[in-house]
Coordinates of C-alpha atoms in Angstrom, one line a residue:
X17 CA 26.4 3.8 3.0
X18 CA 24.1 1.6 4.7
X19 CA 23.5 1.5 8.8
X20 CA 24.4 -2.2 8.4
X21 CA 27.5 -2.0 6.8
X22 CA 30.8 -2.3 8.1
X23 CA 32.3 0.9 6.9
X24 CA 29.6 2.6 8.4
X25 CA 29.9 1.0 12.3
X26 CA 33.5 0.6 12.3
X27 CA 34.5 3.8 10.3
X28 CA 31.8 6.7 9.4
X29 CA 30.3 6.6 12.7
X30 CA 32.9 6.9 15.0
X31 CA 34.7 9.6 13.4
X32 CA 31.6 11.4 12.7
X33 CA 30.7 11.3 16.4
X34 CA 33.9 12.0 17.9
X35 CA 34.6 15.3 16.0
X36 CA 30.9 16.1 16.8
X37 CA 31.7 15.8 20.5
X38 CA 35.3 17.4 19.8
X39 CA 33.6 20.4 18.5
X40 CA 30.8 20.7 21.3
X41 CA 31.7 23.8 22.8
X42 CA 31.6 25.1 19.7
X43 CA 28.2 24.9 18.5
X44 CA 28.3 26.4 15.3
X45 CA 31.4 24.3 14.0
X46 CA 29.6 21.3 15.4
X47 CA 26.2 21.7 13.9
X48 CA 28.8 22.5 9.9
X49 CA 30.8 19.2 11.0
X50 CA 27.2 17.4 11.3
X51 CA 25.9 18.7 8.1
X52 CA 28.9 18.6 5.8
X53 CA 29.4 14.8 7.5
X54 CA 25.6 13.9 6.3
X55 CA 25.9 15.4 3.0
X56 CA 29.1 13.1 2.7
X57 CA 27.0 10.2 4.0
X58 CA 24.2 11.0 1.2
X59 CA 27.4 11.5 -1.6
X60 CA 28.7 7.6 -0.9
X61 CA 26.2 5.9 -3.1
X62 CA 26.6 8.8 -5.8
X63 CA 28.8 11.4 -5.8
X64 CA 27.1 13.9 -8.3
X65 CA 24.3 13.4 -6.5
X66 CA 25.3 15.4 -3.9
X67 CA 24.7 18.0 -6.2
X68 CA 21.0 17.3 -5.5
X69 CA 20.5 17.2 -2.6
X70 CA 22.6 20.6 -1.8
X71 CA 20.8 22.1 -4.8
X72 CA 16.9 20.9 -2.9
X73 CA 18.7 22.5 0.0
X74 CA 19.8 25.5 -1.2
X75 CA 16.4 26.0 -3.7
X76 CA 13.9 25.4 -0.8
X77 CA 15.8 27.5 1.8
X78 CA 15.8 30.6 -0.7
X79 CA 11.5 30.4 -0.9
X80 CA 11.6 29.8 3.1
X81 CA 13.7 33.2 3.2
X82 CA 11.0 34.5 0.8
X83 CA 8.0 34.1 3.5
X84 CA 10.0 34.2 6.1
X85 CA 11.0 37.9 5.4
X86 CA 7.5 38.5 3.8
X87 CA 9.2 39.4 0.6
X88 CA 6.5 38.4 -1.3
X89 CA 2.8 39.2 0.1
X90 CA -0.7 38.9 -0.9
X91 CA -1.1 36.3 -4.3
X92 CA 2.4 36.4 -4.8
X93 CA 3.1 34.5 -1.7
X94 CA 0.6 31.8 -2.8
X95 CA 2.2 31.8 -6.4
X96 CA 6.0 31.4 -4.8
X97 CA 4.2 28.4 -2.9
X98 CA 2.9 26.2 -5.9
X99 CA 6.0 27.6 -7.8
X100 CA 8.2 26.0 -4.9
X101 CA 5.6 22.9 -4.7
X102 CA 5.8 22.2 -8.2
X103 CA 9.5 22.1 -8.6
X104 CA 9.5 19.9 -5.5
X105 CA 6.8 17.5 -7.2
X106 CA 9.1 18.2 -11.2
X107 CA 12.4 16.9 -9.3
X108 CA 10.9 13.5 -7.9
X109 CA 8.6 13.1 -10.7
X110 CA 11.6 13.2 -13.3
X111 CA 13.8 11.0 -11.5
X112 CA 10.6 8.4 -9.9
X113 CA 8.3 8.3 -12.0
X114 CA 9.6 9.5 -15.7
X115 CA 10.6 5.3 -16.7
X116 CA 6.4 4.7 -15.6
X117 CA 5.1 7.5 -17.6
X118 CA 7.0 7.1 -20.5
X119 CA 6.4 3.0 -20.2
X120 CA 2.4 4.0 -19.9
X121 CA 2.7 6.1 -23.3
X122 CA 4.2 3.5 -25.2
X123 CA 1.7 0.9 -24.2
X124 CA -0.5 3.5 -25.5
X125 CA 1.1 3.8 -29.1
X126 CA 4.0 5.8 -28.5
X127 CA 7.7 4.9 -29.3
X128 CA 9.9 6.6 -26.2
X129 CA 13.2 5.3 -25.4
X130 CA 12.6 4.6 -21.7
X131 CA 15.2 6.7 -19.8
X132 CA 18.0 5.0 -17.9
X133 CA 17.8 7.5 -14.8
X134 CA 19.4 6.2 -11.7
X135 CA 16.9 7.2 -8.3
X136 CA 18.8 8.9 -5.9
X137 CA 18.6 7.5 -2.7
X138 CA 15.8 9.0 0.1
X139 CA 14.2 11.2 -2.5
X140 CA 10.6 10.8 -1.9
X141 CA 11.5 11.3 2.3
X142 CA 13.4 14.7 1.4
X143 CA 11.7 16.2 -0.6
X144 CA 7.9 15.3 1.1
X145 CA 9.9 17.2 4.0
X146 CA 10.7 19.9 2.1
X147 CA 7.0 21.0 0.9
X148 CA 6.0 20.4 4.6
X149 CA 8.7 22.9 5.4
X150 CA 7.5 25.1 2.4
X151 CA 4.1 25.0 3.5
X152 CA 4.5 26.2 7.3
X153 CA 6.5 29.0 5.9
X154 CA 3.7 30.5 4.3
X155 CA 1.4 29.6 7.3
X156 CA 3.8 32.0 9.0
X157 CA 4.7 28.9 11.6
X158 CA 8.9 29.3 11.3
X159 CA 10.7 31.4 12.7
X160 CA 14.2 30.4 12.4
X161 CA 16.5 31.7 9.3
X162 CA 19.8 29.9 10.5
X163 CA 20.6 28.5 6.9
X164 CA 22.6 25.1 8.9
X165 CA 20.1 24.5 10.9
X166 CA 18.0 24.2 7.9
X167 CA 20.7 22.4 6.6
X168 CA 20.9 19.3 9.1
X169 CA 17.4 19.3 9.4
X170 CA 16.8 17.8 5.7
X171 CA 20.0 15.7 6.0
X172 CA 20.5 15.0 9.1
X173 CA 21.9 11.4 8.7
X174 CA 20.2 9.2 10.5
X175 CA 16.9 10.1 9.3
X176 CA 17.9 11.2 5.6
X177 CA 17.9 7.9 3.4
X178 CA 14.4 6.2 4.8
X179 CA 13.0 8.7 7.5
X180 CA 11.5 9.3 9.1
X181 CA 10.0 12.4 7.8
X182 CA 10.6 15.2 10.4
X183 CA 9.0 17.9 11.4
X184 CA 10.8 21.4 11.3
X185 CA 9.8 22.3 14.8
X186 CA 10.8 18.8 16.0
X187 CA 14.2 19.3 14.2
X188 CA 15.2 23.0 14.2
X189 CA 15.2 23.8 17.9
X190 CA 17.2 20.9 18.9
X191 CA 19.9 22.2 16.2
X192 CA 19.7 25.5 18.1
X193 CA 19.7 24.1 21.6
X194 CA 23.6 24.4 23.7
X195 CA 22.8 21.2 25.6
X196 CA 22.8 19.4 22.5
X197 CA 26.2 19.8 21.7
X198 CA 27.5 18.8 25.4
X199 CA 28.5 14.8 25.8
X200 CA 25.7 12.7 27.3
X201 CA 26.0 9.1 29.1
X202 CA 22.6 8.7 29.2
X203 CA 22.0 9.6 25.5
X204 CA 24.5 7.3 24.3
X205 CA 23.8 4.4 26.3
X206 CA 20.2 4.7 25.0
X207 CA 21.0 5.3 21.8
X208 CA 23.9 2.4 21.0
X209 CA 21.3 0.1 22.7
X210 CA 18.4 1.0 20.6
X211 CA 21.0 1.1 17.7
X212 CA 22.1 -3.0 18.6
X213 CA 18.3 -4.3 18.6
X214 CA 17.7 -2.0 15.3
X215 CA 21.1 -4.1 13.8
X216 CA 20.6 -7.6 15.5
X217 CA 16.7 -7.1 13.7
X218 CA 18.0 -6.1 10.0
X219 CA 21.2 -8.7 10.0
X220 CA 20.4 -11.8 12.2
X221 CA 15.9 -11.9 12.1
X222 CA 15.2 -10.0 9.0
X223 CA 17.9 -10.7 6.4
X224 CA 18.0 -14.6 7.6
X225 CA 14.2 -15.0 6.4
X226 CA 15.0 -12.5 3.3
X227 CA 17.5 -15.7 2.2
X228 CA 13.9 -17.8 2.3
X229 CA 11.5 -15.3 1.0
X230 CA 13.5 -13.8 -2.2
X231 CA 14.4 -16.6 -4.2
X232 CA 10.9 -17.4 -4.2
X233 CA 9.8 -14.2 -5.5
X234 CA 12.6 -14.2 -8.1
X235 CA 11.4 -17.3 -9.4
X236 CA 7.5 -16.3 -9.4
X237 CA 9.2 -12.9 -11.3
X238 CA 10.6 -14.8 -13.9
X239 CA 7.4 -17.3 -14.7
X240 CA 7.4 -20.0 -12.2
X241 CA 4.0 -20.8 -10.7
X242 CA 4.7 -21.6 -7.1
X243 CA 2.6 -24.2 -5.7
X244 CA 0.6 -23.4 -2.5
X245 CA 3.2 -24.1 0.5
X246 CA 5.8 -22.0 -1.5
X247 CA 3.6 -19.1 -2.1
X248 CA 2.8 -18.9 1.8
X249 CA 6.8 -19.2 3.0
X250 CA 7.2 -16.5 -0.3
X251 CA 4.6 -13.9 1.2
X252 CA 4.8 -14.8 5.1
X253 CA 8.2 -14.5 4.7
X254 CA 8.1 -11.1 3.5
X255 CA 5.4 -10.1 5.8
X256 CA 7.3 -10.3 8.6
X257 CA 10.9 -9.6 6.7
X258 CA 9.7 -6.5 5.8
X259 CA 8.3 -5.3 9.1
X260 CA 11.6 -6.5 10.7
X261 CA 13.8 -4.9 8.2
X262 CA 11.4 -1.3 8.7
X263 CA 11.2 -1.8 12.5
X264 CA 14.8 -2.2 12.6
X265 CA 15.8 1.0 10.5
X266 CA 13.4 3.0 12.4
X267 CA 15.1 2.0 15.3
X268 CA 18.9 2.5 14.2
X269 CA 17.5 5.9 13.5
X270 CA 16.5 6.7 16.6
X271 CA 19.3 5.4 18.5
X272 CA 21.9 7.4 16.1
X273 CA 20.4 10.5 16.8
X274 CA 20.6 9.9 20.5
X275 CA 24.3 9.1 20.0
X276 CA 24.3 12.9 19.2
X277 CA 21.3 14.0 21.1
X278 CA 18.9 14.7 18.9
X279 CA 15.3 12.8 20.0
X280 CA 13.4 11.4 16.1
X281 CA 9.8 11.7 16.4
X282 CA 7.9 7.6 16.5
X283 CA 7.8 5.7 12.9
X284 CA 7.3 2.8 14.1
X285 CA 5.3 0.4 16.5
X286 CA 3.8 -2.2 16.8
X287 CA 1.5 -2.7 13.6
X288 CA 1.4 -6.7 13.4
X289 CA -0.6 -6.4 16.6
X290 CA -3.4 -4.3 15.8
X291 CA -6.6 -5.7 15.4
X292 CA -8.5 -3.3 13.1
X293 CA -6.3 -1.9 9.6
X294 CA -6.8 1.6 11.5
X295 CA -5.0 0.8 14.0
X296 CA -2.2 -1.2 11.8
X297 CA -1.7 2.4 9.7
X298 CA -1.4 4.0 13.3
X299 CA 2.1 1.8 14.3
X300 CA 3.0 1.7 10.3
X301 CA 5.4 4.5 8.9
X302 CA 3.6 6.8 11.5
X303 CA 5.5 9.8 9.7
X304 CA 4.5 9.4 6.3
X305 CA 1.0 9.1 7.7
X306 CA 1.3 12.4 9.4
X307 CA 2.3 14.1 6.3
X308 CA -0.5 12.7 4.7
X309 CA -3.2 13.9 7.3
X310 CA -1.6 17.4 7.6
X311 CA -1.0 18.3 4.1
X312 CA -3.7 16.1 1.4
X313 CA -5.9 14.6 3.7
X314 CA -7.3 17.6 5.7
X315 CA -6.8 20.1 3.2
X316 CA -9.1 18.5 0.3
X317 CA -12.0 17.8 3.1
X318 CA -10.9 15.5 5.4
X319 CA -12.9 14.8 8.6
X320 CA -14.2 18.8 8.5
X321 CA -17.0 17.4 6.5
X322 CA -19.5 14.5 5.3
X323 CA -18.8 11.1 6.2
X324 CA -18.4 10.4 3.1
X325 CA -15.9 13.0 2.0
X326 CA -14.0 11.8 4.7
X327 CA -13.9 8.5 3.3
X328 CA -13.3 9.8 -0.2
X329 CA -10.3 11.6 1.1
X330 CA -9.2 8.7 3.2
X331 CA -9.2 6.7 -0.4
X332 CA -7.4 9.3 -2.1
X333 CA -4.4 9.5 0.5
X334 CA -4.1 5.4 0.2
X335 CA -3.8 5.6 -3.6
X336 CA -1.1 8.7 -3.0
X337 CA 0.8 6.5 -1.0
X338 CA 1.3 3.8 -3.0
X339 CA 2.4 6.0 -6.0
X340 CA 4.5 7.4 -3.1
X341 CA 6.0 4.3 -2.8
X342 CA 7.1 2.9 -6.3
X343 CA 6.5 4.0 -9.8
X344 CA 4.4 0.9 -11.4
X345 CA 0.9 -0.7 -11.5
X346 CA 1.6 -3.1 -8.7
X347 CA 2.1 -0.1 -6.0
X348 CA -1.7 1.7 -7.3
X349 CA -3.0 -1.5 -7.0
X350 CA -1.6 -2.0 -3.1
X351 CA -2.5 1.3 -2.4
X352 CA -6.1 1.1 -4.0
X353 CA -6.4 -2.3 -1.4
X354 CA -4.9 -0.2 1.6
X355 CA -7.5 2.7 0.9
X356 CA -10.6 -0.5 0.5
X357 CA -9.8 -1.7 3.6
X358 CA -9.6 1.2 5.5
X359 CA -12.6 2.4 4.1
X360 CA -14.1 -0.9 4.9
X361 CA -13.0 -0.7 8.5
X362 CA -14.2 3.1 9.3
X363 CA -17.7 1.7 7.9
X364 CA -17.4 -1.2 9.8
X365 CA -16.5 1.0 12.9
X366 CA -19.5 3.4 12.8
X367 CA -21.7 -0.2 12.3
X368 CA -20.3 -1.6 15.4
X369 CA -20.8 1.6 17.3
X370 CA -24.7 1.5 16.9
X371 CA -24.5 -1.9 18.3
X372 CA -22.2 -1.2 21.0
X373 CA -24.3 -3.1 23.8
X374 CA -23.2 -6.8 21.8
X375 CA -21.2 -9.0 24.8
X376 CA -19.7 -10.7 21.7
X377 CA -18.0 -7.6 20.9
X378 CA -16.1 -7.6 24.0
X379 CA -14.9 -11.7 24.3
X380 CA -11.5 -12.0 23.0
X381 CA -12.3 -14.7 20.8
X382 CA -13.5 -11.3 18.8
X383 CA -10.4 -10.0 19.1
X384 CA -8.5 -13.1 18.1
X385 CA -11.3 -13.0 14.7
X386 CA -10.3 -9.3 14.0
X387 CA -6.3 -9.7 14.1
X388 CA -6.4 -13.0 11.7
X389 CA -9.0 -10.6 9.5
X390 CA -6.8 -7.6 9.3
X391 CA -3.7 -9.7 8.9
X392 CA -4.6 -11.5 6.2
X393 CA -6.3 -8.6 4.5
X394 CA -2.5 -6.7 5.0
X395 CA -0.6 -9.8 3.9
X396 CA -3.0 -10.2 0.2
X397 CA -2.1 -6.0 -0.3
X398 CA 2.2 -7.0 0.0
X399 CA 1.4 -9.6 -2.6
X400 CA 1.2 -6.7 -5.0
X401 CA 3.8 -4.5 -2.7
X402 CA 6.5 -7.0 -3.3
X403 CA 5.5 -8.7 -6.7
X404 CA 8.1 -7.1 -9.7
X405 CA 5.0 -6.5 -11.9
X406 CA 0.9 -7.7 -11.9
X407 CA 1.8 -11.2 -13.8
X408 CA 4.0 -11.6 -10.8
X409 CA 1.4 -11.1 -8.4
X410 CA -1.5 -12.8 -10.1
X411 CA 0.9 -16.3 -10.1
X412 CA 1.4 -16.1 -6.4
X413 CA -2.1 -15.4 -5.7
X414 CA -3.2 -18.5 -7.8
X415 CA -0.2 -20.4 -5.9
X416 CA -1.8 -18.6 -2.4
X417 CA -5.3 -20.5 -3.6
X418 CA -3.6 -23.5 -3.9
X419 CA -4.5 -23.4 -8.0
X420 CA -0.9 -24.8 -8.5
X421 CA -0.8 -27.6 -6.2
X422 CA 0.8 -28.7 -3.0
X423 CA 4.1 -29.7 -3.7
X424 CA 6.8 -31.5 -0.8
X425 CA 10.4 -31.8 -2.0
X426 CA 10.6 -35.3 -3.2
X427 CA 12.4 -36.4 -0.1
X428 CA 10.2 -35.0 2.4
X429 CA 7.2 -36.4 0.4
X430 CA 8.6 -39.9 0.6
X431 CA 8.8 -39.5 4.3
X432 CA 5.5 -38.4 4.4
X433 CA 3.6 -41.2 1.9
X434 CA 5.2 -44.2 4.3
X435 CA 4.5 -42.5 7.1
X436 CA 1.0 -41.5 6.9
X437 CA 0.0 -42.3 3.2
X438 CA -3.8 -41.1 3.5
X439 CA -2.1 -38.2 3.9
X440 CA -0.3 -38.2 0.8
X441 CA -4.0 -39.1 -1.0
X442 CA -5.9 -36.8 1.1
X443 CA -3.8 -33.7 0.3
X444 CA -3.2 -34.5 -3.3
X445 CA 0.6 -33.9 -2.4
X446 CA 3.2 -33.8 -5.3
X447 CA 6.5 -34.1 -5.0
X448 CA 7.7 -32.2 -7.3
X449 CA 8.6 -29.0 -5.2
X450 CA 11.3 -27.1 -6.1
X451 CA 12.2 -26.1 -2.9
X452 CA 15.0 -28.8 -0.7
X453 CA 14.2 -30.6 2.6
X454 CA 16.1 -28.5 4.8
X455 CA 14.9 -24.9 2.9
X456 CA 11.2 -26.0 3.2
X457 CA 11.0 -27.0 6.9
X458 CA 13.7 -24.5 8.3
X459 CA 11.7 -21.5 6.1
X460 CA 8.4 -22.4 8.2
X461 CA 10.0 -23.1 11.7
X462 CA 12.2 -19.5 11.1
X463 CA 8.7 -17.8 10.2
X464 CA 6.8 -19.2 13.1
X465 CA 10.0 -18.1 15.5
X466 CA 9.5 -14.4 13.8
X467 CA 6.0 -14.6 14.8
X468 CA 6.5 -15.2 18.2
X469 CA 8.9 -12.1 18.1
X470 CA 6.6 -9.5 16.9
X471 CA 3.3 -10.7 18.8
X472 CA 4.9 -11.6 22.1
X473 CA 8.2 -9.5 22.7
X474 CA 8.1 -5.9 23.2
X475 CA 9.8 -3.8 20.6
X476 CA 12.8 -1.4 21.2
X477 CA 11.1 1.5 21.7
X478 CA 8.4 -0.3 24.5
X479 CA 11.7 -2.0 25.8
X480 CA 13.0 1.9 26.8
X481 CA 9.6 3.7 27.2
X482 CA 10.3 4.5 30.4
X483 CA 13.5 6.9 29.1
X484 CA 11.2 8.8 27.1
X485 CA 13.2 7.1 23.3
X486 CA 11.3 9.7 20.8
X487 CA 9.6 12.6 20.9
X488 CA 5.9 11.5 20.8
X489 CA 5.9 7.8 22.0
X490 CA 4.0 8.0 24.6
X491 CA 0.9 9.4 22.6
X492 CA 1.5 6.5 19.8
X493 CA -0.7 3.6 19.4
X494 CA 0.9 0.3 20.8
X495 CA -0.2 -3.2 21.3
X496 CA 0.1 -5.0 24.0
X497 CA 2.8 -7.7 24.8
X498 CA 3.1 -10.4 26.5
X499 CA 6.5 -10.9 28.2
X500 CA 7.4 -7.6 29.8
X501 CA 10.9 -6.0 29.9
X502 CA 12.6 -2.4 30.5
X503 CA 15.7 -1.2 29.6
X504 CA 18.5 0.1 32.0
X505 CA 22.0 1.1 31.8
X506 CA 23.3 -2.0 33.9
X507 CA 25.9 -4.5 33.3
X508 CA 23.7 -7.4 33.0
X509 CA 21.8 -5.2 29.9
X510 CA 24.8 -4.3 28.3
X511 CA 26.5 -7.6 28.2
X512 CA 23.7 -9.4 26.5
X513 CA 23.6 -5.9 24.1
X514 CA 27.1 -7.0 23.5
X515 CA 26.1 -10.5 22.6
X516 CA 23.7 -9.4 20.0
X517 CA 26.1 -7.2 18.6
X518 CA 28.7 -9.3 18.3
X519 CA 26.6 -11.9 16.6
X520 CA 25.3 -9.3 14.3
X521 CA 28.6 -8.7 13.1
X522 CA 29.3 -11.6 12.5
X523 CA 26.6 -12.6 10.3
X524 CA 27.2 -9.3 8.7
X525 CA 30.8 -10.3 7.9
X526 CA 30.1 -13.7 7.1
X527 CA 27.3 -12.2 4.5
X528 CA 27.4 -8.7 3.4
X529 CA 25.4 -5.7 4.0
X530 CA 21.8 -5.9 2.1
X531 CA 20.1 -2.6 1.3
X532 CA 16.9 -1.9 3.6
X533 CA 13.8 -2.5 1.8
X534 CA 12.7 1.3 2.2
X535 CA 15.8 2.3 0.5
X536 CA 13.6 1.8 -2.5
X537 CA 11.6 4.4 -1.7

């Protein structure tokens, strides 16, 4: 069931909520009504794979019980661990990552039938939460046995499909807390509002360039070579789709769980500002990043040692998370890039640092140099995050170079050649694009409107910092923005949060739900 579905606004929501709020002063029945409603959510794509996710639930609760109780001690305890890691890793592995193996070994010689496995839906984002869960068990760092508290906090809804990846002792004491079953104005204003923006950004800004981007992709997928103005719209098109589409589920998140007044920790900022690829990994799937530091990074070396093992551990955590990401060589090769880059940049850094008297590294004609450097450095690695496979990628990268051509839809380049025909010469335009008029000049102005969204407005969460929208926001990195705004519960707000919901809607009806691109995941 997706956030931006019908079904889900007009149906699964408000039932789920009212019999949450029905139930509040009875805690207990409210926190089963919660879980048993999100395990239904998770069942809608699949129904035996409910099965799953109550049998993750049920497996990884039994080995917390096992530290928690200290019923195993000394090695034992460490061998229940990597017993109850490994069977996390054996479950994702089979179901991610089995096709790609078994694809590998018969490039290799071998003659596997590739398996037709179906991947259930938020797999990678459970069960990552689980081993962190499993983990601070050992470490002796939970406390609380309460089997559905454990229950909601793997699948609580909101956060269960596409994160983001919580924290038990973000999660668990909220579950445990009265107050959070008792009906709160302020939570639900904040939360539907933040829920709007999150829909208005997947439906109206998001899926609307999506309608530009994909067909482009599909045809570079299936052995067109796109010529150099179709292979820009194609990847600046999913630039800023994607980060809409991400920004936007992160945000419905948040604003569902205020709905029932539970506050998500930050997954989300404001990446597309940064102007170092440090600081872009700070506002980008902040959670995922988190588990990274806390769990691989620092515990094969991290910063606790040389420079250099610090970088090496940095480059292994990039190349983790683009296997996280997708079975196939296109996702080690975007996560090899990420892991270059940031490596680049920390080296860069530390070279910057021992000249840190340089004027020049204070004019913001600098700065303006080091956004355009770390964009275009992100946008080259989501040539290979969105390409189907590397012959994919490699014809939109020639196309990027301009190795195809410049090609104008025949129209358009009759325009063109009696307006200005230098031009025409100059450029060596064809005009044998295969793109129409209208696509072609309606793609670019609807890409350069984006833009100016993500580099000038504030985001939903910088909209309501001063209502404190997530649990660690405040200690996130943000960019700066130029038009300034802040959310309050008046009528002036929630009449143009009306508008933007009733607009959504209507694209939505007039189009159809589309999957979030994280759903992938």
């Amino acid at each position: 069931m997706l956030f931006n579905s019908t079904i889900f606004i007009f149906g699964f929501l408000p039932v789920v909520l009212a019999g949450f709020l029905a139930l509040g002063r009875h805690p207990s029945l409210a926190r089963l009504w919660l879980g048993l409603a999100s395990i239904a959510f998770y069942g809608w794509w699949e129904i035996s794979y409910i099965l799953l996710l109550v049998g993750s639930i049920a497996g990884n609760y039994a080995l917390g019980l096992v530290f928690i109780r200290d019923i195993a001690t000394g090695a034992r305890r460490q061998l229940v661990l990597g017993f109850g890691i490994a069977g996390n890793l054996a479950l994702l592995g089979y179901f991610k990552y089995a096709g790609f193996l078994v694809s590998i070994a018969n490039d290799l010689g071998g003659g596997f039938a590739l398996p037709d496995i179906l991947l259930p839906a938020g797999i990678s984002f459970f069960t990552f939460q689980q081993i962190a869960y499993l983990v601070d068990t050992h470490r002796r760092l939970v406390r609380d046995p309460d089997f559905v508290n454990y229950v909601l906090f793997v699948s609580f809804f909101p956060q269960l499909i596409a994160g983001p990846i919580v924290h038990h002792a973000e999660m668990m004491p909220q579950f445990a807390r009265q107050e959070t079953y008792r009906p709160r104005a302020d939570n639900f204003a904040l939360g539907i509002s933040i829920f709007v923006l999150g829909l208005f950004k997947k439906v109206v800004l998001g899926d609307v360039m999506a309608s530009y981007a994909d067909p482009l992709w599909i045809s570079a997928a299936n052995g067109a070579a796109p010529d150099a103005l179709a292979a820009w719209l194609a990847l600046l098109g999913f630039t800023v789709q994607v980060y809409f589409d991400f920004s936007a589920y992160s945000d419905m998140a948040v604003g569902l769980g205020r709905m029932f007044n539970i506050i998500l920790p930050t997954n989300f900022t404001t990446p597309y500002k940064a102007t170092s690829f440090i600081d872009l990994w700070r506002g980008w799937h902040i959670t995922l990043t988190r588990f990274f530091r806390d769990y691989v990074y620092l515990q094969i070396g991290g910063n606790r040692k040389s420079k250099w093992r610090r970088l090496q551990a940095m480059m292994v955590v990039m190349l983790l998370s683009g296997v996280w990401h997708g079975a196939g060589w296109t996702y080690i090769v975007w996560g090899a890039m990420n892991g270059v880059f940031l490596v680049g940049n920390y080296l860069w850094r530390d070279l910057m640092r021992a000249s840190r008297g340089a004027a020049w590294q204070e004019a913001r004609a600098w700065a303006l140099v080091c956004w355009a450097m770390t964009m275009l450095a992100w946008v080259l690695t989501l040539v290979f995050f969105r390409a189907a496979d590397l012959a994919t990628a490699f014809r939109v990268l020639e196309g990027l170079a301009g190795l195809h051509g410049l090609a104008l839809p025949a129209q358009l380049h009759g325009w063109i050649a009696r307006a200005v025909p230098g031009l025409v010469h100059a450029l060596a335009l064809s005009p044998e694009s295969p793109l129409p008029t209208f696509t072609l000049l309606f793609g670019y102005l609807w890409l350069g409107l984006l833009w100016f969204v993500v580099l000038a407005l504030p985001t939903a969460l910088q909209w309501c910092e001063a209502h404190r929208p997530t649990l660690d926001f405040a200690k996130q990195w943000v960019g700066p923005t130029l038009i300034r705004a802040a959310w309050n519960p008046t009528p002036a707000h929630a009449i143009a949060l009306g508008a933007l919901g009733f607009l959504s809607v209507h694209v939505l009806l007039g189009s159809g739900a589309v999957a979030f691109v994280y759903f992938a995941f």
